């Protein structure tokens, strides 16, 4: 017999999923006085925020450029920079993920010949995809849990700097965040029967085409399904599990990667193998490590109050169950535990890893937002109690309203100021390359030399057609990207994807072949094709003799470079009011193009 539970807890009116997958029990809905937002309106609201992110958000991670934008540029423009991960010798990046975006980019190129337009077209399509997934999850939360919880979920999603970056980022972790939202929708909504196979499919697609580790987020939902299947003797669970796995897209991925690498390769396994079983001298730790509290500090910065609430969701759930035991069933309590537990699991797993990056949290952002919304809903339900026999009932209603409203507005304002601060302080690389889009700059064969801050390069999409990027020697001692082969040999259309490039390794060891060893050489290479060359780097990483010629800087702008991991006012945008102004001169770097290098060839690292 299927389990059927109805719960109208008077203190919260939560109705947090009352029945088993096969239940047809009608659930009492609270009267919200027109508070419900329909899915179409929710999509438009999410789209506004996400498209703004697509147009203005700086690129947070150089991996996004070199591992995803550059391969896409190679497929669509026949040249680009290549990382060791795309060498057939290692092949730990899937071409299926790239092909999907390259097709979108090709469609965008039909509307404009500018490569930068193609870049932003892909970004906008990512933003709209994220909006669709958010609106689906929003609708499910509203119908299955509570419309008020859905509203708070929307607020967290809209005003968090973390979502501003993740929503339109060209990263597998962002793609996995999209599929996570669709998977959550399937597992949470039991109306009309179990959707286990659909949920497994979405988490599976996120793990195969996107990021393999994101599939771990399905764990609590599978445990719930297995427990229910054992109680109800549901043997169909096996068929649903197999059905979901088959739909995950692994066969398509293997086929596409075989076409590009010219060999059979299971990329998700290679990613897991390198990151976990690669041994000494290899693995993620060689690219940097962070302390245990890195994600706590990062999430506080990107989600402020919402992160604190997300951490409180579990304890509040237990407290509510204990205090209202007579009106809240054990089944309802367990369902809610499965809803809030993935975020704790993900945070614990990745906090325990030595190598940490902000993007690793992206797949768990929907769970963070859901936890925060549930926690705030519990808190509002408790403090909104007007019973004079309880402590909260003795507090004046107006005072409670002011405290709640002030806290929410403060959280929203902090998120907006952080977002504006990042855009104003770190968008210089996306702006400065616009100088090269002028008609007189579009000369095939020119070279852009990247200095110490090569990792700020926004991709070849911001260079004119035929212009290549190369590296000069700096104090960076790791492995820089090479270039995809432009040879036209063998079978297939993209020889650079299956020809083994020289100088690649999986130990982050520098390769001298990746550098232009003299500015004079770079100038000579350019002078044979055009009249000028350009160098992008902070002023103080270029020999002072290069700055003696007046007007040597073609175009400059500034970005903030703050050392250390501590939080300061420089992490937020401040209005240009004298009383509120902050002296950031010590943190500002000139960032621009140096023209006319002349005969000087010395490089100072």
Coordinates of C-alpha atoms in Angstrom, one line a residue:
X1 CA 0.0 0.0 0.0
X2 CA 1.4 3.4 -0.9
X3 CA 2.0 5.8 2.0
X4 CA -0.5 8.7 2.1
X5 CA 0.1 11.6 4.5
X6 CA -1.8 14.8 4.9
X7 CA -0.2 17.5 7.0
X8 CA -1.7 20.9 7.8
X9 CA 0.7 22.1 10.4
X10 CA -1.0 25.2 11.8
X11 CA 2.3 26.9 12.7
X12 CA 3.7 26.9 9.2
X13 CA 1.1 25.8 6.6
X14 CA 4.1 24.2 4.8
X15 CA 2.5 21.1 3.2
X16 CA 6.1 20.1 2.3
X17 CA 5.2 17.2 0.0
X18 CA 2.5 15.2 1.7
X19 CA 2.3 11.9 -0.2
X20 CA 4.1 9.1 -2.0
X21 CA 4.6 9.1 -5.8
X22 CA 1.3 7.3 -6.4
X23 CA -0.8 9.3 -4.0
X24 CA -3.8 11.3 -5.2
X25 CA -4.5 12.9 -1.9
X26 CA -5.7 16.5 -2.3
X27 CA -3.4 18.9 -0.4
X28 CA -4.9 22.0 1.3
X29 CA -3.3 25.2 -0.1
X30 CA -2.9 28.3 2.0
X31 CA -4.6 31.5 0.9
X32 CA -1.8 33.8 -0.2
X33 CA -3.8 36.7 -1.3
X34 CA -2.6 36.8 -4.9
X35 CA 1.1 36.3 -4.0
X36 CA 1.5 33.4 -6.5
X37 CA 3.7 34.2 -9.5
X38 CA 3.0 32.2 -12.7
X39 CA 5.9 30.3 -14.4
X40 CA 5.9 32.5 -17.5
X41 CA 6.2 35.7 -15.4
X42 CA 8.9 34.0 -13.3
X43 CA 10.8 33.2 -16.5
X44 CA 10.8 36.8 -17.6
X45 CA 11.9 38.0 -14.2
X46 CA 14.8 35.5 -14.1
X47 CA 15.7 36.3 -17.7
X48 CA 16.1 40.0 -17.0
X49 CA 18.7 39.3 -14.2
X50 CA 20.5 36.6 -16.2
X51 CA 20.7 38.5 -19.4
X52 CA 22.2 41.4 -17.5
X53 CA 24.8 39.0 -16.2
X54 CA 25.5 37.7 -19.7
X55 CA 26.1 41.2 -20.9
X56 CA 28.1 42.7 -18.0
X57 CA 29.6 39.9 -15.8
X58 CA 33.4 39.6 -16.1
X59 CA 34.9 36.2 -16.7
X60 CA 35.7 34.9 -13.3
X61 CA 37.9 31.9 -14.2
X62 CA 40.6 31.6 -16.9
X63 CA 39.5 28.0 -17.3
X64 CA 36.3 29.3 -18.8
X65 CA 38.4 31.0 -21.5
X66 CA 41.0 28.4 -22.3
X67 CA 39.1 25.2 -21.8
X68 CA 35.7 26.3 -23.3
X69 CA 35.7 29.6 -25.2
X70 CA 39.0 28.8 -27.1
X71 CA 38.0 25.3 -28.3
X72 CA 34.6 26.8 -29.4
X73 CA 36.5 29.5 -31.3
X74 CA 38.6 26.8 -32.9
X75 CA 35.5 24.9 -34.2
X76 CA 33.9 28.0 -35.5
X77 CA 36.9 30.1 -36.6
X78 CA 39.5 27.4 -37.3
X79 CA 42.1 28.6 -34.8
X80 CA 42.4 29.0 -31.1
X81 CA 44.4 28.2 -28.0
X82 CA 44.6 24.6 -26.7
X83 CA 45.1 23.4 -23.1
X84 CA 46.7 20.0 -22.2
X85 CA 43.3 18.6 -21.3
X86 CA 42.3 18.6 -25.0
X87 CA 45.4 16.8 -26.1
X88 CA 44.4 13.3 -27.3
X89 CA 47.1 12.0 -25.1
X90 CA 45.0 13.0 -22.0
X91 CA 41.5 13.8 -23.4
X92 CA 39.8 14.8 -20.2
X93 CA 37.5 17.3 -21.8
X94 CA 34.4 16.3 -23.8
X95 CA 33.9 17.8 -27.2
X96 CA 30.1 17.2 -27.0
X97 CA 29.8 20.1 -24.5
X98 CA 31.8 22.3 -26.9
X99 CA 29.9 21.3 -30.0
X100 CA 26.6 22.2 -28.3
X101 CA 27.8 25.8 -27.7
X102 CA 29.6 26.0 -31.1
X103 CA 26.3 25.3 -32.8
X104 CA 24.7 28.1 -30.8
X105 CA 27.6 30.4 -31.8
X106 CA 27.2 29.5 -35.5
X107 CA 23.6 30.6 -35.3
X108 CA 24.7 33.8 -33.7
X109 CA 27.2 34.5 -36.4
X110 CA 24.3 34.6 -38.9
X111 CA 23.3 37.9 -37.4
X112 CA 26.6 39.7 -37.2
X113 CA 30.2 39.2 -38.5
X114 CA 31.7 40.4 -35.3
X115 CA 33.2 37.7 -33.2
X116 CA 32.4 39.5 -30.0
X117 CA 28.7 39.4 -31.0
X118 CA 29.0 35.6 -31.2
X119 CA 30.5 35.5 -27.7
X120 CA 27.6 37.5 -26.2
X121 CA 25.0 35.5 -28.2
X122 CA 26.2 32.3 -26.6
X123 CA 26.2 34.0 -23.2
X124 CA 22.6 35.2 -23.7
X125 CA 21.5 31.8 -24.7
X126 CA 23.1 30.3 -21.6
X127 CA 21.3 33.0 -19.5
X128 CA 17.9 32.1 -21.1
X129 CA 18.5 28.4 -20.5
X130 CA 19.3 29.1 -16.9
X131 CA 16.1 31.2 -16.6
X132 CA 14.0 28.3 -18.0
X133 CA 15.4 25.9 -15.5
X134 CA 14.9 28.4 -12.6
X135 CA 11.3 29.0 -13.6
X136 CA 10.6 25.3 -13.8
X137 CA 12.0 24.7 -10.3
X138 CA 10.3 27.9 -9.0
X139 CA 6.9 26.5 -10.3
X140 CA 7.6 23.1 -8.7
X141 CA 8.5 24.7 -5.3
X142 CA 5.3 26.8 -5.5
X143 CA 3.0 23.8 -6.2
X144 CA 4.7 21.2 -4.1
X145 CA 6.0 23.1 -1.1
X146 CA 4.6 26.5 -0.7
X147 CA 4.3 29.6 -2.9
X148 CA 5.9 31.7 -0.2
X149 CA 8.9 29.5 -0.2
X150 CA 9.0 29.9 -4.0
X151 CA 9.0 33.7 -3.7
X152 CA 12.0 33.6 -1.3
X153 CA 13.7 31.1 -3.6
X154 CA 13.3 33.7 -6.4
X155 CA 14.7 36.5 -4.3
X156 CA 17.8 34.5 -3.4
X157 CA 18.3 33.6 -7.1
X158 CA 17.8 37.2 -8.3
X159 CA 20.0 39.1 -5.9
X160 CA 22.9 36.9 -5.1
X161 CA 26.3 37.7 -6.7
X162 CA 27.0 34.0 -6.9
X163 CA 24.1 33.4 -9.2
X164 CA 25.0 36.5 -11.2
X165 CA 28.3 34.8 -12.1
X166 CA 27.0 31.2 -12.5
X167 CA 23.9 31.9 -14.5
X168 CA 25.6 32.7 -17.8
X169 CA 29.1 31.2 -17.3
X170 CA 30.3 28.9 -20.0
X171 CA 31.4 26.2 -17.6
X172 CA 30.4 22.6 -17.1
X173 CA 29.6 23.4 -13.5
X174 CA 27.0 26.0 -14.6
X175 CA 25.6 23.4 -17.1
X176 CA 25.3 21.0 -14.2
X177 CA 23.6 23.6 -12.2
X178 CA 21.0 23.9 -14.9
X179 CA 20.4 20.1 -15.0
X180 CA 20.4 20.0 -11.2
X181 CA 17.4 22.3 -11.2
X182 CA 15.6 20.1 -13.7
X183 CA 16.5 17.0 -11.7
X184 CA 15.2 18.6 -8.5
X185 CA 12.0 19.4 -10.2
X186 CA 11.4 15.7 -11.2
X187 CA 12.3 14.3 -7.8
X188 CA 10.3 16.8 -5.8
X189 CA 7.1 16.6 -7.7
X190 CA 5.3 13.3 -7.2
X191 CA 2.0 14.6 -8.6
X192 CA 0.9 12.2 -11.4
X193 CA 3.3 9.4 -10.3
X194 CA 7.0 8.9 -9.9
X195 CA 9.4 10.7 -12.1
X196 CA 12.5 8.9 -10.9
X197 CA 13.8 8.1 -14.4
X198 CA 13.5 11.7 -15.5
X199 CA 15.3 12.9 -12.4
X200 CA 18.1 10.4 -13.0
X201 CA 18.3 11.5 -16.6
X202 CA 18.8 15.1 -15.7
X203 CA 21.4 14.5 -13.1
X204 CA 23.0 12.0 -15.4
X205 CA 23.2 14.5 -18.3
X206 CA 24.8 17.0 -15.9
X207 CA 27.3 14.4 -14.9
X208 CA 28.2 13.2 -18.4
X209 CA 28.0 16.3 -20.6
X210 CA 28.7 18.7 -17.8
X211 CA 30.8 17.9 -14.7
X212 CA 30.9 14.2 -13.4
X213 CA 31.1 15.1 -9.8
X214 CA 27.7 17.0 -9.9
X215 CA 26.0 13.6 -10.2
X216 CA 26.7 13.1 -6.5
X217 CA 23.9 15.5 -5.7
X218 CA 21.4 12.9 -6.7
X219 CA 22.4 10.7 -3.7
X220 CA 19.8 11.8 -1.1
X221 CA 17.0 11.5 -3.7
X222 CA 18.1 8.0 -4.6
X223 CA 18.2 7.0 -1.0
X224 CA 14.7 8.3 -0.5
X225 CA 13.5 6.4 -3.6
X226 CA 15.1 3.1 -2.4
X227 CA 13.6 3.5 1.1
X228 CA 10.1 4.0 -0.3
X229 CA 10.6 1.2 -2.8
X230 CA 11.6 -1.2 0.0
X231 CA 8.6 -0.2 2.1
X232 CA 6.0 -0.4 -0.7
X233 CA 7.7 -3.5 -2.4
X234 CA 8.0 -1.5 -5.6
X235 CA 10.0 -3.6 -8.0
X236 CA 9.6 -1.1 -10.8
X237 CA 12.3 1.0 -9.2
X238 CA 14.9 -1.1 -11.0
X239 CA 13.4 -0.3 -14.4
X240 CA 13.2 3.4 -13.6
X241 CA 16.9 3.4 -12.5
X242 CA 18.0 1.7 -15.7
X243 CA 15.8 3.9 -17.8
X244 CA 17.2 7.1 -16.3
X245 CA 20.9 6.0 -16.8
X246 CA 20.2 5.0 -20.4
X247 CA 18.8 8.5 -21.1
X248 CA 21.8 10.3 -19.6
X249 CA 23.5 10.8 -22.9
X250 CA 26.7 8.8 -22.3
X251 CA 26.4 6.9 -25.6
X252 CA 26.1 10.2 -27.5
X253 CA 29.1 11.7 -25.7
X254 CA 31.3 8.7 -26.5
X255 CA 30.4 8.9 -30.1
X256 CA 31.1 12.6 -30.4
X257 CA 34.4 12.3 -28.6
X258 CA 35.4 9.4 -30.7
X259 CA 34.9 11.6 -33.8
X260 CA 37.1 14.3 -32.5
X261 CA 39.8 12.4 -30.6
X262 CA 39.9 9.6 -33.2
X263 CA 39.7 7.0 -30.4
X264 CA 37.2 5.6 -27.9
X265 CA 37.3 7.5 -24.7
X266 CA 35.1 7.8 -21.6
X267 CA 35.7 11.4 -20.6
X268 CA 33.8 11.5 -17.3
X269 CA 35.8 8.5 -16.1
X270 CA 39.1 10.2 -17.2
X271 CA 38.1 13.4 -15.2
X272 CA 37.4 11.4 -12.1
X273 CA 40.5 9.3 -12.5
X274 CA 42.8 12.3 -12.9
X275 CA 41.3 14.2 -10.0
X276 CA 41.2 11.2 -7.5
X277 CA 43.5 8.5 -8.7
X278 CA 46.3 10.3 -10.5
X279 CA 49.0 9.9 -7.8
X280 CA 51.8 12.2 -6.6
X281 CA 52.8 15.1 -8.8
X282 CA 49.4 15.1 -10.6
X283 CA 45.9 15.9 -9.7
X284 CA 44.1 19.1 -8.8
X285 CA 46.4 20.0 -5.9
X286 CA 49.2 21.0 -8.2
X287 CA 47.0 23.9 -9.4
X288 CA 46.7 25.4 -5.9
X289 CA 45.2 24.7 -2.5
X290 CA 43.0 26.6 -0.2
X291 CA 42.2 26.4 3.6
X292 CA 39.2 24.4 4.9
X293 CA 37.0 27.6 5.3
X294 CA 37.5 28.8 1.8
X295 CA 33.9 28.0 0.7
X296 CA 32.4 29.4 3.9
X297 CA 34.1 32.8 3.2
X298 CA 33.3 32.6 -0.5
X299 CA 29.6 31.8 0.1
X300 CA 29.3 34.5 2.7
X301 CA 30.6 37.0 0.2
X302 CA 28.4 35.8 -2.7
X303 CA 25.2 34.9 -0.7
X304 CA 25.6 36.8 2.6
X305 CA 22.5 36.3 4.8
X306 CA 21.1 33.6 2.4
X307 CA 24.1 31.4 3.1
X308 CA 23.6 31.7 6.8
X309 CA 19.9 30.8 6.4
X310 CA 20.8 27.8 4.2
X311 CA 23.0 26.5 7.0
X312 CA 20.1 26.9 9.4
X313 CA 17.6 25.0 7.4
X314 CA 18.4 21.6 8.8
X315 CA 18.4 22.6 12.5
X316 CA 15.2 24.6 12.0
X317 CA 13.6 21.6 10.3
X318 CA 14.5 19.3 13.3
X319 CA 13.4 22.0 15.8
X320 CA 10.0 22.4 14.0
X321 CA 9.5 18.6 13.9
X322 CA 10.3 18.3 17.6
X323 CA 8.1 21.2 18.7
X324 CA 5.1 20.2 16.5
X325 CA 5.4 16.4 16.7
X326 CA 1.7 16.0 17.1
X327 CA 0.9 17.6 13.7
X328 CA 3.9 16.7 11.6
X329 CA 4.4 13.1 10.5
X330 CA 7.6 11.3 10.4
X331 CA 7.2 10.8 6.6
X332 CA 6.8 14.5 6.0
X333 CA 9.9 15.2 8.2
X334 CA 12.0 12.7 6.2
X335 CA 10.9 14.1 2.9
X336 CA 12.0 17.5 4.0
X337 CA 15.3 16.1 5.2
X338 CA 16.0 14.8 1.8
X339 CA 15.2 18.2 0.3
X340 CA 17.7 20.1 2.5
X341 CA 20.5 17.5 2.8
X342 CA 22.2 17.8 -0.6
X343 CA 23.6 21.2 0.1
X344 CA 25.2 20.1 3.4
X345 CA 26.6 17.0 1.7
X346 CA 28.1 19.0 -1.2
X347 CA 29.6 21.7 1.1
X348 CA 31.2 19.0 3.3
X349 CA 32.6 17.0 0.5
X350 CA 34.3 19.9 -1.3
X351 CA 35.4 21.7 1.9
X352 CA 37.4 18.5 2.6
X353 CA 39.2 18.8 -0.7
X354 CA 42.5 20.7 -0.8
X355 CA 42.0 22.2 -4.3
X356 CA 39.0 24.6 -4.1
X357 CA 37.5 27.0 -6.7
X358 CA 34.3 29.1 -6.6
X359 CA 32.8 27.3 -9.6
X360 CA 32.8 24.0 -7.8
X361 CA 29.9 25.3 -5.8
X362 CA 27.8 26.2 -8.8
X363 CA 25.8 22.9 -9.0
X364 CA 24.7 23.3 -5.4
X365 CA 23.5 26.9 -5.7
X366 CA 19.8 25.8 -6.3
X367 CA 20.0 23.8 -3.1
X368 CA 21.5 26.7 -1.2
X369 CA 18.6 28.9 -2.4
X370 CA 16.0 26.3 -1.5
X371 CA 17.5 25.8 1.9
X372 CA 17.6 29.5 2.6
X373 CA 14.0 30.0 1.4
X374 CA 12.7 27.1 3.6
X375 CA 14.6 28.4 6.6
X376 CA 13.3 31.9 6.2
X377 CA 9.8 30.5 5.8
X378 CA 10.1 28.6 9.1
X379 CA 11.4 31.7 10.8
X380 CA 8.6 34.0 9.5
X381 CA 6.1 31.4 10.5
X382 CA 7.4 31.3 14.0
X383 CA 7.9 35.0 14.7
X384 CA 4.5 35.7 13.0
X385 CA 2.7 33.7 15.7
X386 CA 0.4 36.1 17.5
X387 CA -0.3 33.9 20.5
X388 CA 0.3 36.1 23.6
X389 CA 1.4 33.1 25.6
X390 CA 4.5 32.7 23.4
X391 CA 7.5 35.0 23.4
X392 CA 7.1 36.1 19.8
X393 CA 3.4 36.9 20.4
X394 CA 4.5 39.5 23.0
X395 CA 6.6 41.5 20.5
X396 CA 4.7 44.2 18.7
X397 CA 3.8 43.2 15.1
X398 CA 5.2 46.5 13.7
X399 CA 8.5 45.9 15.3
X400 CA 8.7 42.3 14.0
X401 CA 7.8 43.6 10.5
X402 CA 10.5 46.3 10.6
X403 CA 13.2 43.8 11.8
X404 CA 12.3 41.3 9.0
X405 CA 12.0 43.9 6.3
X406 CA 15.3 45.6 7.3
X407 CA 17.2 42.2 7.3
X408 CA 15.9 41.2 3.9
X409 CA 16.5 44.6 2.3
X410 CA 20.0 44.6 3.8
X411 CA 20.8 41.2 2.3
X412 CA 19.5 42.3 -1.1
X413 CA 21.4 45.6 -1.0
X414 CA 24.7 43.8 0.0
X415 CA 24.2 41.4 -2.9
X416 CA 23.6 44.3 -5.4
X417 CA 26.6 46.3 -4.1
X418 CA 28.8 43.2 -4.4
X419 CA 27.6 42.6 -8.0
X420 CA 28.1 46.2 -9.0
X421 CA 31.5 46.1 -7.4
X422 CA 32.7 43.1 -9.4
X423 CA 31.4 44.5 -12.6
X424 CA 33.0 47.9 -12.1
X425 CA 36.3 46.6 -10.8
X426 CA 37.0 43.5 -12.9
X427 CA 35.4 44.1 -16.3
X428 CA 38.4 45.9 -17.8
X429 CA 39.5 42.9 -20.0
X430 CA 36.2 42.7 -21.7
X431 CA 36.2 46.4 -22.4
X432 CA 39.8 47.1 -23.4
X433 CA 39.8 44.6 -26.3
X434 CA 37.0 46.6 -28.0
X435 CA 39.9 48.9 -29.3
X436 CA 40.9 46.0 -31.6
X437 CA 37.5 45.9 -33.2
X438 CA 38.1 49.1 -35.1
X439 CA 38.3 48.7 -38.9
X440 CA 41.9 49.7 -39.1
X441 CA 42.9 47.0 -36.6
X442 CA 41.4 44.1 -38.6
X443 CA 44.6 42.8 -40.2
X444 CA 45.2 39.1 -40.6
X445 CA 48.4 37.8 -39.1
X446 CA 48.9 40.3 -36.3
X447 CA 50.0 39.1 -32.9
X448 CA 48.7 40.1 -29.5
X449 CA 51.3 39.3 -26.9
X450 CA 50.0 38.4 -23.4
X451 CA 52.2 39.3 -20.4
X452 CA 52.0 38.4 -16.7
X453 CA 48.3 38.8 -16.5
X454 CA 47.6 36.4 -19.4
X455 CA 44.8 34.8 -17.3
X456 CA 42.7 37.9 -17.8
X457 CA 42.6 37.3 -21.6
X458 CA 38.9 37.2 -22.5
X459 CA 39.4 34.8 -25.4
X460 CA 40.1 35.1 -29.2
X461 CA 36.5 36.1 -29.7
X462 CA 37.7 39.7 -28.8
X463 CA 40.5 39.7 -31.4
X464 CA 39.9 40.6 -35.0
X465 CA 39.7 37.7 -37.5
X466 CA 43.1 36.2 -38.1
X467 CA 44.7 37.8 -35.1
X468 CA 46.4 35.3 -32.8
X469 CA 47.3 35.5 -29.1
X470 CA 50.8 34.5 -27.9
X471 CA 52.6 34.6 -24.5
X472 CA 55.7 36.4 -23.4
X473 CA 57.7 35.1 -20.4
X474 CA 56.7 36.3 -17.0
X475 CA 57.1 35.0 -13.4
X476 CA 54.4 32.4 -14.0
X477 CA 56.1 29.0 -14.0
X478 CA 53.2 26.7 -14.9
X479 CA 52.1 25.2 -18.2
X480 CA 50.5 27.7 -20.6
X481 CA 48.1 26.8 -23.4
X482 CA 49.4 26.0 -26.9
X483 CA 47.6 26.3 -30.1
X484 CA 45.3 23.9 -31.9
X485 CA 46.9 22.7 -35.1
X486 CA 45.6 24.4 -38.2
X487 CA 46.9 21.6 -40.4
X488 CA 44.5 20.1 -43.0
X489 CA 45.5 16.5 -42.9
X490 CA 43.9 13.1 -42.4
X491 CA 40.3 12.2 -42.0
X492 CA 37.9 14.7 -40.5
X493 CA 37.4 18.5 -40.4
X494 CA 39.3 19.4 -37.3
X495 CA 42.8 17.9 -37.3
X496 CA 43.7 20.0 -34.2
X497 CA 41.4 17.8 -32.1
X498 CA 43.2 14.5 -32.8
X499 CA 46.8 15.5 -33.6
X500 CA 49.0 15.3 -30.5
X501 CA 50.5 18.7 -29.8
X502 CA 54.0 19.2 -28.6
X503 CA 55.0 20.2 -25.1
X504 CA 51.9 19.2 -23.2
X505 CA 51.9 17.5 -19.8
X506 CA 49.5 16.8 -16.9
X507 CA 51.9 18.0 -14.2
X508 CA 51.7 21.7 -14.8
X509 CA 55.3 21.9 -15.9
X510 CA 56.3 24.9 -18.0
X511 CA 57.0 24.4 -21.7
X512 CA 59.5 26.9 -23.3
X513 CA 57.8 26.4 -26.6
X514 CA 54.7 28.2 -25.4
X515 CA 56.5 31.6 -25.2
X516 CA 57.6 34.3 -27.5
X517 CA 61.0 34.9 -26.0
X518 CA 61.6 38.5 -27.1
X519 CA 59.3 41.5 -27.7
X520 CA 61.5 42.2 -30.7
X521 CA 60.7 38.8 -32.2
X522 CA 57.1 39.5 -31.6
X523 CA 57.4 42.9 -33.3
X524 CA 59.3 41.3 -36.2
X525 CA 56.6 38.7 -36.7
X526 CA 54.1 41.4 -36.7
X527 CA 56.0 43.9 -38.9
X528 CA 56.2 41.3 -41.6
X529 CA 52.4 41.3 -41.8
X530 CA 51.3 44.7 -40.4
X531 CA 52.5 47.9 -39.0
X532 CA 52.0 47.4 -35.2
X533 CA 51.9 45.0 -32.4
X534 CA 50.1 45.1 -29.1
X535 CA 50.9 44.0 -25.6
X536 CA 48.4 43.5 -22.8
X537 CA 49.9 43.7 -19.3
X538 CA 50.1 45.9 -16.2
X539 CA 52.4 48.9 -16.8
X540 CA 55.0 47.8 -14.2
X541 CA 55.6 44.5 -15.9
X542 CA 56.9 46.2 -19.0
X543 CA 60.4 47.6 -19.3
X544 CA 60.3 51.3 -18.6
X545 CA 62.1 52.1 -21.8
X546 CA 58.9 51.1 -23.6
X547 CA 57.0 53.9 -22.0
X548 CA 59.3 56.8 -23.0
X549 CA 57.5 57.4 -26.3
X550 CA 54.5 59.7 -25.8
X551 CA 51.1 58.2 -26.3
X552 CA 52.6 54.7 -26.2
X553 CA 49.4 53.4 -24.6
X554 CA 46.7 53.0 -27.2
X555 CA 43.9 52.6 -24.7
X556 CA 43.8 52.0 -21.0
X557 CA 41.3 51.3 -18.3
X558 CA 41.6 50.2 -14.7
X559 CA 40.9 47.1 -12.7
X560 CA 41.1 46.5 -9.0
X561 CA 43.8 44.0 -7.8
X562 CA 43.4 43.2 -4.1
X563 CA 45.9 40.9 -2.6
X564 CA 45.0 38.5 0.2
X565 CA 41.7 36.7 0.9
X566 CA 40.2 39.0 3.5
X567 CA 37.0 40.8 2.9
X568 CA 37.1 44.6 2.6
X569 CA 35.0 47.5 1.3
X570 CA 36.8 47.1 -2.0
X571 CA 34.8 43.9 -2.5
X572 CA 31.7 46.1 -3.0
X573 CA 30.6 49.0 -5.1
X574 CA 30.5 52.4 -3.3
X575 CA 28.7 55.4 -4.7
X576 CA 30.9 58.4 -5.7
X577 CA 30.1 60.5 -2.7
X578 CA 33.0 62.1 -0.9
X579 CA 31.9 60.9 2.5
X580 CA 31.6 57.3 1.3
X581 CA 34.6 57.3 -1.1
X582 CA 37.3 54.7 -0.6
X583 CA 40.9 55.3 -1.8
X584 CA 41.6 52.4 -4.1
X585 CA 44.6 54.0 -5.9
X586 CA 46.9 51.5 -4.3
X587 CA 44.9 48.6 -5.8
X588 CA 44.3 50.0 -9.3
X589 CA 46.2 48.6 -12.3
X590 CA 46.4 50.2 -15.7
X591 CA 45.3 47.7 -18.3
X592 CA 45.6 48.5 -22.0
X593 CA 47.4 48.1 -25.3
X594 CA 50.9 49.3 -25.9
X595 CA 51.6 50.3 -29.5
X596 CA 54.8 50.7 -31.4
X597 CA 57.3 48.5 -29.4
X598 CA 60.1 49.5 -31.8
X599 CA 63.5 47.9 -31.5
X600 CA 63.4 47.1 -27.7
X601 CA 63.3 43.4 -27.3
X602 CA 64.1 42.9 -23.6
X603 CA 61.5 41.2 -21.4
X604 CA 61.5 41.8 -17.7
X605 CA 59.7 39.1 -15.7

